[in-house]
XYZ file of C-alpha atoms in Angstrom:
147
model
C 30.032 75.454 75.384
C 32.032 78.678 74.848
C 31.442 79.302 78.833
C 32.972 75.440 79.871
C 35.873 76.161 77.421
C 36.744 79.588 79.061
C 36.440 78.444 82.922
C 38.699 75.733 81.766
C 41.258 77.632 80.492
C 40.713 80.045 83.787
C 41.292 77.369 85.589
C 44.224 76.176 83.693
C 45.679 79.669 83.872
C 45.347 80.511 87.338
C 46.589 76.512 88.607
C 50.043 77.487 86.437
C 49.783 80.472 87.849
C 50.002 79.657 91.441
C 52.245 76.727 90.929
C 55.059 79.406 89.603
C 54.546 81.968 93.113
C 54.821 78.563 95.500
C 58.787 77.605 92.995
C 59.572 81.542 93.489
C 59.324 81.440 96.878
C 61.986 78.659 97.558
C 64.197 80.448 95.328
C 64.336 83.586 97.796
C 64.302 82.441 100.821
C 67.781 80.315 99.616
C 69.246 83.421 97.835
C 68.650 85.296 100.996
C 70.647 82.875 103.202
C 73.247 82.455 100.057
C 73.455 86.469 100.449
C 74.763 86.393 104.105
C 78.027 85.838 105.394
C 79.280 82.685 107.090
C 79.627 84.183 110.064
C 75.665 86.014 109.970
C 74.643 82.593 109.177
C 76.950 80.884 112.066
C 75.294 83.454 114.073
C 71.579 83.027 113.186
C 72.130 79.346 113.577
C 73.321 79.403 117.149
C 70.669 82.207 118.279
C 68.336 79.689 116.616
C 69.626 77.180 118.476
C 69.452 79.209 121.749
C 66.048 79.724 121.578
C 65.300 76.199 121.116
C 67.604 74.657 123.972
C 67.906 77.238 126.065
C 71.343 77.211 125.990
C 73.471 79.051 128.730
C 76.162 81.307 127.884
C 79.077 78.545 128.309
C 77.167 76.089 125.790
C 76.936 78.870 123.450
C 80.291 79.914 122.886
C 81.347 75.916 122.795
C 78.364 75.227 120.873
C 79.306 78.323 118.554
C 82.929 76.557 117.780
C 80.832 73.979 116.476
C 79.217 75.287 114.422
C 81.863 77.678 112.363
C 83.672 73.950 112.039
C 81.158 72.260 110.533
C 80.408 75.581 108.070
C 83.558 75.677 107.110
C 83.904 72.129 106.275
C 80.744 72.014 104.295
C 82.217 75.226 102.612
C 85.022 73.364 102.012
C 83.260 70.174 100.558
C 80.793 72.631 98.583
C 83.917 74.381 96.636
C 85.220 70.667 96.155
C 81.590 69.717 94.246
C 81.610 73.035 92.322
C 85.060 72.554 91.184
C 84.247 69.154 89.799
C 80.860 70.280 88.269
C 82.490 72.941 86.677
C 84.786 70.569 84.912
C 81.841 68.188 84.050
C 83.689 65.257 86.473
C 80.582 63.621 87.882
C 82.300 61.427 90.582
C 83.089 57.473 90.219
C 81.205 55.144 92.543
C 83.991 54.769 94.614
C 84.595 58.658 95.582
C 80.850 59.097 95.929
C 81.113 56.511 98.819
C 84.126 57.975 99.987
C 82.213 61.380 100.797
C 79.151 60.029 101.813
C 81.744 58.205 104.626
C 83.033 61.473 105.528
C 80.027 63.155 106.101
C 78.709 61.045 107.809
C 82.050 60.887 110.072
C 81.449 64.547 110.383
C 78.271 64.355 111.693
C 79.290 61.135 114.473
C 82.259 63.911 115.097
C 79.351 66.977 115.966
C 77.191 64.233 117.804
C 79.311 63.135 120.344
C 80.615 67.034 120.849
C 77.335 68.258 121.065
C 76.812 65.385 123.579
C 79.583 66.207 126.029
C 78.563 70.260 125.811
C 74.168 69.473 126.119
C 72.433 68.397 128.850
C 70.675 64.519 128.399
C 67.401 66.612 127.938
C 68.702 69.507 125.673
C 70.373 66.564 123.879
C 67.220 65.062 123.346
C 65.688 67.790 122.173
C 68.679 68.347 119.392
C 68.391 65.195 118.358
C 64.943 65.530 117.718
C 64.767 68.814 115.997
C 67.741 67.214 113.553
C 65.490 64.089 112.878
C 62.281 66.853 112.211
C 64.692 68.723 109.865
C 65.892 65.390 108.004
C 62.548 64.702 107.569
C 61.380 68.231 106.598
C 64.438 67.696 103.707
C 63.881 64.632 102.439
C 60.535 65.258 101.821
C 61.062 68.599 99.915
C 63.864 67.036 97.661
C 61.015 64.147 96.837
C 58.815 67.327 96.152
C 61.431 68.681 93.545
C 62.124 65.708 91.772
C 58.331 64.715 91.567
C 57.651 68.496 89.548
Protein backbone atom coordinates (compact mmCIF):
# COMPACT_ATOMS: atom_id res chain seq x y z
CA UNK A 1 0.00 0.00 0.00
CA UNK A 2 2.76 2.41 1.12
CA UNK A 3 4.49 1.55 -2.48
CA UNK A 4 0.93 2.51 -4.65
CA UNK A 5 0.70 5.68 -2.45
CA UNK A 6 4.34 6.81 -3.24
CA UNK A 7 4.32 6.03 -7.20
CA UNK A 8 1.20 8.05 -7.05
CA UNK A 9 2.45 10.91 -5.64
CA UNK A 10 5.70 10.37 -8.11
CA UNK A 11 3.57 10.47 -10.60
CA UNK A 12 1.64 13.39 -9.43
CA UNK A 13 4.91 15.23 -8.87
CA UNK A 14 6.68 14.70 -11.93
CA UNK A 15 3.08 15.34 -14.33
CA UNK A 16 3.11 19.06 -12.40
CA UNK A 17 6.38 19.03 -12.95
CA UNK A 18 6.55 18.84 -16.63
CA UNK A 19 3.40 20.76 -17.16
CA UNK A 20 5.35 23.97 -15.52
CA UNK A 21 8.80 23.46 -18.16
CA UNK A 22 6.15 23.12 -21.36
CA UNK A 23 4.20 27.15 -19.67
CA UNK A 24 8.04 28.35 -19.22
CA UNK A 25 8.88 27.79 -22.46
CA UNK A 26 6.15 30.04 -24.15
CA UNK A 27 7.06 32.63 -21.80
CA UNK A 28 10.73 32.92 -23.37
CA UNK A 29 10.45 32.49 -26.56
CA UNK A 30 7.77 35.78 -26.36
CA UNK A 31 10.13 37.76 -24.02
CA UNK A 32 12.84 37.11 -26.50
CA UNK A 33 10.93 38.61 -29.47
CA UNK A 34 9.44 41.40 -26.87
CA UNK A 35 13.38 42.05 -26.23
CA UNK A 36 14.17 43.02 -29.91
CA UNK A 37 13.69 46.06 -31.66
CA UNK A 38 11.01 46.78 -34.25
CA UNK A 39 13.22 47.04 -36.76
CA UNK A 40 15.31 43.35 -35.73
CA UNK A 41 11.91 42.00 -35.74
CA UNK A 42 10.84 43.83 -39.22
CA UNK A 43 13.99 42.32 -40.29
CA UNK A 44 13.68 38.67 -39.12
CA UNK A 45 10.21 38.74 -40.51
CA UNK A 46 11.12 39.62 -44.06
CA UNK A 47 14.35 37.22 -44.11
CA UNK A 48 11.70 34.77 -42.89
CA UNK A 49 9.68 35.58 -45.47
CA UNK A 50 12.52 35.36 -48.07
CA UNK A 51 13.28 32.07 -47.38
CA UNK A 52 9.84 30.95 -47.76
CA UNK A 53 8.93 32.80 -51.16
CA UNK A 54 11.94 33.22 -52.54
CA UNK A 55 11.58 36.62 -52.87
CA UNK A 56 13.89 38.71 -55.27
CA UNK A 57 15.58 41.71 -54.19
CA UNK A 58 12.78 44.23 -55.65
CA UNK A 59 9.92 42.27 -53.65
CA UNK A 60 11.98 42.57 -50.66
CA UNK A 61 12.52 46.07 -50.23
CA UNK A 62 8.57 46.64 -51.30
CA UNK A 63 7.66 43.78 -49.29
CA UNK A 64 9.92 45.28 -46.38
CA UNK A 65 7.69 48.73 -46.51
CA UNK A 66 5.06 46.46 -45.69
CA UNK A 67 5.90 45.20 -43.19
CA UNK A 68 7.40 48.28 -40.90
CA UNK A 69 3.57 49.66 -41.77
CA UNK A 70 1.77 47.10 -40.47
CA UNK A 71 4.36 46.97 -37.16
CA UNK A 72 3.91 50.18 -36.58
CA UNK A 73 0.25 50.18 -36.74
CA UNK A 74 -0.11 47.21 -34.50
CA UNK A 75 2.39 49.20 -32.23
CA UNK A 76 0.18 51.80 -32.46
CA UNK A 77 -3.11 49.81 -31.69
CA UNK A 78 -1.06 47.83 -28.87
CA UNK A 79 -0.19 51.30 -26.91
CA UNK A 80 -4.00 52.19 -27.57
CA UNK A 81 -5.09 48.66 -25.56
CA UNK A 82 -2.43 49.24 -22.86
CA UNK A 83 -3.52 52.70 -22.29
CA UNK A 84 -7.08 51.61 -21.75
CA UNK A 85 -6.10 48.53 -19.60
CA UNK A 86 -4.13 50.60 -17.57
CA UNK A 87 -7.08 52.74 -16.76
CA UNK A 88 -9.33 49.62 -16.21
CA UNK A 89 -11.66 50.89 -19.50
CA UNK A 90 -12.56 47.50 -20.92
CA UNK A 91 -14.09 48.70 -24.27
CA UNK A 92 -18.05 49.05 -25.04
CA UNK A 93 -19.49 46.70 -27.65
CA UNK A 94 -19.54 49.23 -30.06
CA UNK A 95 -15.61 50.20 -30.05
CA UNK A 96 -14.75 46.52 -29.84
CA UNK A 97 -16.48 46.22 -33.31
CA UNK A 98 -15.03 49.27 -34.40
CA UNK A 99 -11.38 47.71 -34.07
CA UNK A 100 -12.12 44.44 -35.04
CA UNK A 101 -13.35 46.54 -38.51
CA UNK A 102 -10.09 48.12 -38.68
CA UNK A 103 -8.05 45.29 -38.44
CA UNK A 104 -9.49 43.59 -40.48
CA UNK A 105 -9.33 46.68 -43.07
CA UNK A 106 -5.69 46.49 -42.36
CA UNK A 107 -5.23 43.21 -43.29
CA UNK A 108 -7.66 43.59 -46.91
CA UNK A 109 -5.10 46.80 -47.13
CA UNK A 110 -1.66 44.21 -46.84
CA UNK A 111 -3.60 41.59 -49.06
CA UNK A 112 -4.16 43.33 -52.02
CA UNK A 113 -0.40 45.04 -51.65
CA UNK A 114 1.13 41.92 -51.16
CA UNK A 115 -0.90 40.84 -54.25
CA UNK A 116 0.29 43.47 -56.71
CA UNK A 117 4.21 42.96 -55.34
CA UNK A 118 3.94 38.49 -55.32
CA UNK A 119 3.80 36.41 -58.02
CA UNK A 120 0.12 34.25 -58.39
CA UNK A 121 2.30 31.30 -57.02
CA UNK A 122 4.35 33.13 -54.25
CA UNK A 123 0.89 34.59 -53.49
CA UNK A 124 -0.41 31.34 -53.00
CA UNK A 125 2.03 30.25 -50.99
CA UNK A 126 1.54 33.52 -48.53
CA UNK A 127 -1.73 32.95 -48.32
CA UNK A 128 -1.27 29.64 -47.22
CA UNK A 129 1.43 30.00 -44.70
CA UNK A 130 -1.03 32.97 -43.11
CA UNK A 131 -4.00 30.43 -43.01
CA UNK A 132 -1.24 27.64 -41.29
CA UNK A 133 -0.30 30.46 -38.83
CA UNK A 134 -4.11 31.41 -38.05
CA UNK A 135 -4.58 28.06 -37.42
CA UNK A 136 -1.35 27.41 -35.44
CA UNK A 137 -2.92 30.62 -33.16
CA UNK A 138 -6.15 29.82 -32.68
CA UNK A 139 -5.42 26.64 -31.53
CA UNK A 140 -2.77 27.72 -28.90
CA UNK A 141 -5.13 30.51 -27.47
CA UNK A 142 -7.87 27.42 -27.10
CA UNK A 143 -4.80 25.68 -25.36
CA UNK A 144 -4.45 28.66 -22.81
CA UNK A 145 -7.84 29.15 -21.96
CA UNK A 146 -8.50 25.30 -21.58
CA UNK A 147 -5.36 25.25 -18.59
Amino acid sequence: MKKLIIATLLFVGLTAFAQEGKDMGHRQDRDGMEKMSPEQRNLLMLKKMTLELDLNSKQQEQVKQIIAEQSAKRDAMKAERMAKKQDNEKPTADEHFAMQIKMLDNQIAMQNKMKTILLQEQFKDWKSIRENFHERNYEKRGERNRE
